[in-house]
Coordinates of N, CA, C and O in Angstrom, one line a residue:
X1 N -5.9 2.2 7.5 CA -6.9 3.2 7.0 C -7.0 4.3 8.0 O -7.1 3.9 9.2
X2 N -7.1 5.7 7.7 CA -7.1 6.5 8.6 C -8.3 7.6 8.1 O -8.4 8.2 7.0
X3 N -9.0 7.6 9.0 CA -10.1 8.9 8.4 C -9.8 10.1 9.4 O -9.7 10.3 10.6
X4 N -9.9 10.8 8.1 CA -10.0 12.3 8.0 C -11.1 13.1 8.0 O -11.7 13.2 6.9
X5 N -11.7 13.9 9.4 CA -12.5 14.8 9.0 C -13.6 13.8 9.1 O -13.5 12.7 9.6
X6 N -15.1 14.2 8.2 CA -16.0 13.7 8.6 C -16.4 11.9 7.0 O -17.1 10.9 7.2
X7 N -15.6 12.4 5.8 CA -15.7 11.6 5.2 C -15.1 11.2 4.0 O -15.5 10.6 3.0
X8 N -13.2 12.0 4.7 CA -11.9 11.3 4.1 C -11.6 10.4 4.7 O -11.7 10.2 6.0
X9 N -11.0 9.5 3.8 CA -10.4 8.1 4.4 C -9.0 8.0 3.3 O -9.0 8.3 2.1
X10 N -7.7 7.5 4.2 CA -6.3 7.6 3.2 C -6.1 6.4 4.0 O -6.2 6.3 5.2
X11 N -5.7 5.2 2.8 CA -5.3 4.0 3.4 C -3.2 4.7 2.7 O -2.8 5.2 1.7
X12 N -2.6 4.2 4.0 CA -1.3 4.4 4.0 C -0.3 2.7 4.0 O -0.1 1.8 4.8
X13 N -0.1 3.0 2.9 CA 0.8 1.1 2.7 C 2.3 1.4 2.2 O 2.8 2.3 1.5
X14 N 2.9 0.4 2.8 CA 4.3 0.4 2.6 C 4.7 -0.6 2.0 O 3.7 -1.3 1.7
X15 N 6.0 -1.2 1.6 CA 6.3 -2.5 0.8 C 7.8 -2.1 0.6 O 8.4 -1.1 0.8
X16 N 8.0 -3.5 0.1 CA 8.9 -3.8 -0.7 C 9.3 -2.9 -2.6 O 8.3 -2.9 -3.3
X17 N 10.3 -2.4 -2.9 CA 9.8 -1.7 -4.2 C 9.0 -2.7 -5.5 O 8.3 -2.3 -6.4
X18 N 9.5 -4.2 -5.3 CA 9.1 -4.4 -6.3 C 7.4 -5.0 -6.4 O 6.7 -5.5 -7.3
X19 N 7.1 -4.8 -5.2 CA 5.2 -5.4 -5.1 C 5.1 -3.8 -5.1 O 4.3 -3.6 -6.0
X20 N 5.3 -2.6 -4.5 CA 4.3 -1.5 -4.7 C 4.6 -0.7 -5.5 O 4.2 0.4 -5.3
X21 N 5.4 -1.0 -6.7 CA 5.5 -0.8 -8.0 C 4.5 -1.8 -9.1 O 4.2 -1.5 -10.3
X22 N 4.2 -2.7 -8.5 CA 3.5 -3.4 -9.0 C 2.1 -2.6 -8.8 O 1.3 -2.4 -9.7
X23 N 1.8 -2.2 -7.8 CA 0.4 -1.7 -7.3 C 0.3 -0.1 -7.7 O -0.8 0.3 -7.8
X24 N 1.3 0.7 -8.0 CA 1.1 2.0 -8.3 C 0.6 2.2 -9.4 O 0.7 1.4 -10.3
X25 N -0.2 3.8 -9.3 CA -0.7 4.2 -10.1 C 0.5 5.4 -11.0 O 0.6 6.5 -10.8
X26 N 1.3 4.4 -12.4 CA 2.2 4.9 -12.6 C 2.2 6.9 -13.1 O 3.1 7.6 -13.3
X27 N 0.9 7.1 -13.1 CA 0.7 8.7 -13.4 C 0.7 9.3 -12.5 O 0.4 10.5 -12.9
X28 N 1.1 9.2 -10.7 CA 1.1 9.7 -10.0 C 2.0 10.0 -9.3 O 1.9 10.8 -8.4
X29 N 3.3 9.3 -9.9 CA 4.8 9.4 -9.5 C 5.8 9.8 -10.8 O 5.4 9.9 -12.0
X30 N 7.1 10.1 -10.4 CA 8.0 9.9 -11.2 C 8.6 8.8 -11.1 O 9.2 8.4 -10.1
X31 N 8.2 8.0 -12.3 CA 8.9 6.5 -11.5 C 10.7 6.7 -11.8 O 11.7 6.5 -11.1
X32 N 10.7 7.2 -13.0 CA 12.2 6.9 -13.2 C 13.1 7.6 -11.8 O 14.1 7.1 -11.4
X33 N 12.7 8.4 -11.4 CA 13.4 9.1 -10.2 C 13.9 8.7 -9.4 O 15.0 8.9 -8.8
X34 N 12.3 7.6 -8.9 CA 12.5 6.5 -7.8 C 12.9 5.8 -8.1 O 13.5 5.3 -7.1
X35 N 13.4 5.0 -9.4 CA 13.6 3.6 -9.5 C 15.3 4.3 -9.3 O 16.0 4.0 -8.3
X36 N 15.7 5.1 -10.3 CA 17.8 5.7 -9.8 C 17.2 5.7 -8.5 O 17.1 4.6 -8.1
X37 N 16.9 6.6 -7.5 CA 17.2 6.8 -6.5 C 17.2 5.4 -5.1 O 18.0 5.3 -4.1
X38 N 16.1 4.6 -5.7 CA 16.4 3.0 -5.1 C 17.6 2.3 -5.7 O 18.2 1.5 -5.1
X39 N 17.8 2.6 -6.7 CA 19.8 1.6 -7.0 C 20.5 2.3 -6.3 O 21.4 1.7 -5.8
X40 N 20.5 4.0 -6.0 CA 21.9 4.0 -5.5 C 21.5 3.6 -3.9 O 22.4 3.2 -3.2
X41 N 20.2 3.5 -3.3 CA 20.3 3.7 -2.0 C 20.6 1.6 -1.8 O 20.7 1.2 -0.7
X42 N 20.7 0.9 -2.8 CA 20.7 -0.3 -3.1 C 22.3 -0.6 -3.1 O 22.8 -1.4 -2.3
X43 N 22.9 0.0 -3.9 CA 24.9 0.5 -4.1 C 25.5 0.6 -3.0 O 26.7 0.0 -3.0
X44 N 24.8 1.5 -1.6 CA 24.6 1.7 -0.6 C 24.8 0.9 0.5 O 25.4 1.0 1.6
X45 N 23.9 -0.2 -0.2 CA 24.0 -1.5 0.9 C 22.7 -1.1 2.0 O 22.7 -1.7 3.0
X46 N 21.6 0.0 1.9 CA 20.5 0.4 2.4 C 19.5 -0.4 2.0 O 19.3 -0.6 0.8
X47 N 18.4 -1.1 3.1 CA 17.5 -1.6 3.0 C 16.2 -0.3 2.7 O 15.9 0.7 3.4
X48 N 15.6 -0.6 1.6 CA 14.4 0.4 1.2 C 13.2 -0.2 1.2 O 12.8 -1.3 1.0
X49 N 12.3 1.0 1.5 CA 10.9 0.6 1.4 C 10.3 1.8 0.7 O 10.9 2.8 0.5
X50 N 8.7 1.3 0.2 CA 8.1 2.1 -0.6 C 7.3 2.5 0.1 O 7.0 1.8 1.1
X51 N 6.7 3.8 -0.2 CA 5.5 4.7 1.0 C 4.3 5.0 0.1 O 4.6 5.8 -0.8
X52 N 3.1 4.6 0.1 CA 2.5 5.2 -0.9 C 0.8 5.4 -0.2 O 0.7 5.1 0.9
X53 N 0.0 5.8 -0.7 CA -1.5 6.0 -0.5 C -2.3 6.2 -1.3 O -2.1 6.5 -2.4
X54 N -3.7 5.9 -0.8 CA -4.6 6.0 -1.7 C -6.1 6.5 -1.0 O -6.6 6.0 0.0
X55 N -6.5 7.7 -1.7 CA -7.8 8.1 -0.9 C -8.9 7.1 -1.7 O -9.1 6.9 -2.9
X56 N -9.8 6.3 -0.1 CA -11.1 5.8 -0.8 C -12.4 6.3 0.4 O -12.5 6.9 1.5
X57 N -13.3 5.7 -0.6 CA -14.5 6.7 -0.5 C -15.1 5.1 1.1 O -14.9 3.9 1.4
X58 N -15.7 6.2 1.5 CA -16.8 5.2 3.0 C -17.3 3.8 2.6 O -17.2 2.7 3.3
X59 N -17.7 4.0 1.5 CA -18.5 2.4 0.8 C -17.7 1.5 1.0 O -17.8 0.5 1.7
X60 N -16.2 2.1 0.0 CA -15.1 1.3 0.2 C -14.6 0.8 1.1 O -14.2 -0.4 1.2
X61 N -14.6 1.7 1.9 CA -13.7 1.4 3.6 C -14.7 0.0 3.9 O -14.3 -1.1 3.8
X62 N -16.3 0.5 4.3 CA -17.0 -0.2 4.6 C -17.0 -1.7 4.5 O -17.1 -2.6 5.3
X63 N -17.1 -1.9 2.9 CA -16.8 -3.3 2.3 C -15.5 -3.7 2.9 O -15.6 -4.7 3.7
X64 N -14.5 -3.3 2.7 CA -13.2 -3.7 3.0 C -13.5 -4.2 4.0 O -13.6 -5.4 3.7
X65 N -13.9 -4.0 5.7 CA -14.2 -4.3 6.4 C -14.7 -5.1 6.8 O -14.3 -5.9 7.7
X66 N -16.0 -5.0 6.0 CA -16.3 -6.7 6.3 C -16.5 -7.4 5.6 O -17.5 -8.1 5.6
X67 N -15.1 -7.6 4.5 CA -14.7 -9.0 3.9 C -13.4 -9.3 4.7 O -12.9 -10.4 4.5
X68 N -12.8 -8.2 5.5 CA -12.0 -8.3 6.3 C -12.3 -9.3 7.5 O -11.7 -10.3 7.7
X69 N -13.3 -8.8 8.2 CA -13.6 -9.7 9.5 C -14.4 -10.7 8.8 O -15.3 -11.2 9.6
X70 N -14.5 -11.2 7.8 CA -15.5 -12.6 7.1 C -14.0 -13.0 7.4 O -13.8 -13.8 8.3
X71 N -12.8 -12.4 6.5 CA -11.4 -13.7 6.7 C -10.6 -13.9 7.7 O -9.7 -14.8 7.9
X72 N -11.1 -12.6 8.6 CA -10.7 -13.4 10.1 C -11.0 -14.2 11.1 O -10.5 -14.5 12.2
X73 N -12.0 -14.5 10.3 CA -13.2 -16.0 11.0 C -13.0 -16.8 10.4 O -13.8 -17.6 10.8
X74 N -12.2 -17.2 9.3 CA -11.8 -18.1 8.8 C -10.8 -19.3 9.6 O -9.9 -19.1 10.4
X75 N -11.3 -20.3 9.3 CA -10.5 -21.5 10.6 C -9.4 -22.1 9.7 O -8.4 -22.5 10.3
X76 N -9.3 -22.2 8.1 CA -8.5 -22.6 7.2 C -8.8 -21.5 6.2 O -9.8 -20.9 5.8
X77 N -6.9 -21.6 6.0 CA -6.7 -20.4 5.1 C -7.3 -19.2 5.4 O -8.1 -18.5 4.8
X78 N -6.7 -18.9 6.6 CA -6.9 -17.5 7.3 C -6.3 -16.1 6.4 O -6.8 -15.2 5.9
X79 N -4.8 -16.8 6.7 CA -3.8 -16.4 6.0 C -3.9 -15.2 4.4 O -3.7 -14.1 3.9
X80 N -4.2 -16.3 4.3 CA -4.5 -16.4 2.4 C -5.3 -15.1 2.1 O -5.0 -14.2 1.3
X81 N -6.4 -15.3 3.0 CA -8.0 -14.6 3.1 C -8.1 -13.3 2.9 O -8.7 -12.5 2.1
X82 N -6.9 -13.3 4.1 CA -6.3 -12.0 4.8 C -5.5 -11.3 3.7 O -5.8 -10.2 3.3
X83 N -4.7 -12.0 3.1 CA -3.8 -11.5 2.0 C -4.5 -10.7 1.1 O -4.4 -9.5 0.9
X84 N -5.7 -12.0 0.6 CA -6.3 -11.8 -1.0 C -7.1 -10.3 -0.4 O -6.7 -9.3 -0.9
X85 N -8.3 -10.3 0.9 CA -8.8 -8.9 1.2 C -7.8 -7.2 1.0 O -8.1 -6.1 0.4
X86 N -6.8 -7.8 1.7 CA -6.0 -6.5 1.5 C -5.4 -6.1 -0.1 O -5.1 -4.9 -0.5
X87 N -5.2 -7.3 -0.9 CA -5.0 -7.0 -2.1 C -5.6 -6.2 -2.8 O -5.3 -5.1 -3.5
X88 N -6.4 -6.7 -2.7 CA -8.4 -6.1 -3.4 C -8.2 -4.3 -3.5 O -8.6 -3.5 -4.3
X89 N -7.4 -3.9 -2.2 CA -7.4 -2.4 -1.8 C -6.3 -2.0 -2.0 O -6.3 -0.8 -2.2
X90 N -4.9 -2.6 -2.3 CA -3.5 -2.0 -2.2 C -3.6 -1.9 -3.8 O -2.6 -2.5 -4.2
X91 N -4.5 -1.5 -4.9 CA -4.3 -1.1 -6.1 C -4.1 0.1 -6.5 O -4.2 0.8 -5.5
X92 N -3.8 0.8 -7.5 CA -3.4 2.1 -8.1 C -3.1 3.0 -6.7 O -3.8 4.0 -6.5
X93 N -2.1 2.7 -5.7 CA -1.3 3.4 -5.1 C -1.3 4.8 -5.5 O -1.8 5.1 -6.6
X94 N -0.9 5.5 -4.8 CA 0.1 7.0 -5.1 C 1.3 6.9 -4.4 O 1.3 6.9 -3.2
X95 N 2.2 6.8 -5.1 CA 3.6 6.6 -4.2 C 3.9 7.9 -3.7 O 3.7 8.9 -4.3
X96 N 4.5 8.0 -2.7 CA 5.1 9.3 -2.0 C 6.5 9.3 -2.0 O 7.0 10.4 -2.1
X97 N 7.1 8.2 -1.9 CA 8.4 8.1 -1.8 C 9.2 6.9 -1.2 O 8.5 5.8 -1.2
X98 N 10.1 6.8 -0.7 CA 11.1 5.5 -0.3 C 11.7 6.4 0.8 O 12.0 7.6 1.0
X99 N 11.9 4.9 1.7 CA 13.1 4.8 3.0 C 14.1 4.1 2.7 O 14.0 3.4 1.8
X100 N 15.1 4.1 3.4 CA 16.6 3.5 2.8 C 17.2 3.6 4.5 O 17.4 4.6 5.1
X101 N 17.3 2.5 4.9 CA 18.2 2.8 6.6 C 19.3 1.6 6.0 O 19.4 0.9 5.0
X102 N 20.1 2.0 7.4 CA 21.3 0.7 7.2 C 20.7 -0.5 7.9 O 20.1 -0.2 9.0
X103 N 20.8 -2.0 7.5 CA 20.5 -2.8 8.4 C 21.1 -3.2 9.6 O 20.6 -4.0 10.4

C-alpha cells in the first residue's frame, strides 16, 4: 500500500495470471488483449506476471491493518491469517498490464 499525498492510498499487487484474473475488476481492462498477449508471451517460453491496482480509501487501509497485525500475532495458522487478510483487499483489481522475462 502506498499513500499519496495527504489522503490517496493505491495498493499495488502482482500475481500469477490466473489468481489476478480471478481478482480483477473485468470493466477496467481489456481482458481479451491480455489474455492473446499472455499466450504468445507463453509460446515464448516467457514467465508472466500480472500488475494491477486498486485505490482504497483511509478506513480501509486502516482496518486492513489491524486485522493485519491481529494475524501476525497469531502462534497457529499464521500463515493462513496472513493469506485470508490480504485476500479480503486484492478484490476488483485494475489490471495495468503483464511482465513476460525469460527464466
Amino acid at each position: 500500500v502506498v499513500k499519496r499525498g495527504d489522503a490517496e492510498y493505491l495498493l499495488f499487487v502482482k500475481g500469477a495470471d490466473n489468481v489476478m484474473l480471478e481478482r480483477a475488476n473485468n470493466d477496467l481492462f481489456d481482458k481479451k488483449t491480455l489474455l492473446d498477449d499472455l499466450k504468445e508471451f507463453s509460446r515464448e517460453g516467457l514467465r508472466t506476471l500480472v500488475i494491477g491496482q486498486k485505490k482504497l480509501k483511509e478506513e480501509t487501509v486502516k482496518e486492513f491493518l489491524t486485522k493485519y497485525e491481529e494475524a501476525k500475532r497469531k502462534t497457529a495458522g499464521r500463515e493462513a491469517a496472513l493469506d485470508d487478510v490480504a485476500e479480503e483487499l486484492e478484490k476488483d483489481i485494475e489490471v495495468l498490464g503483464a511482465t513476460a522475462i525469460e527464466d
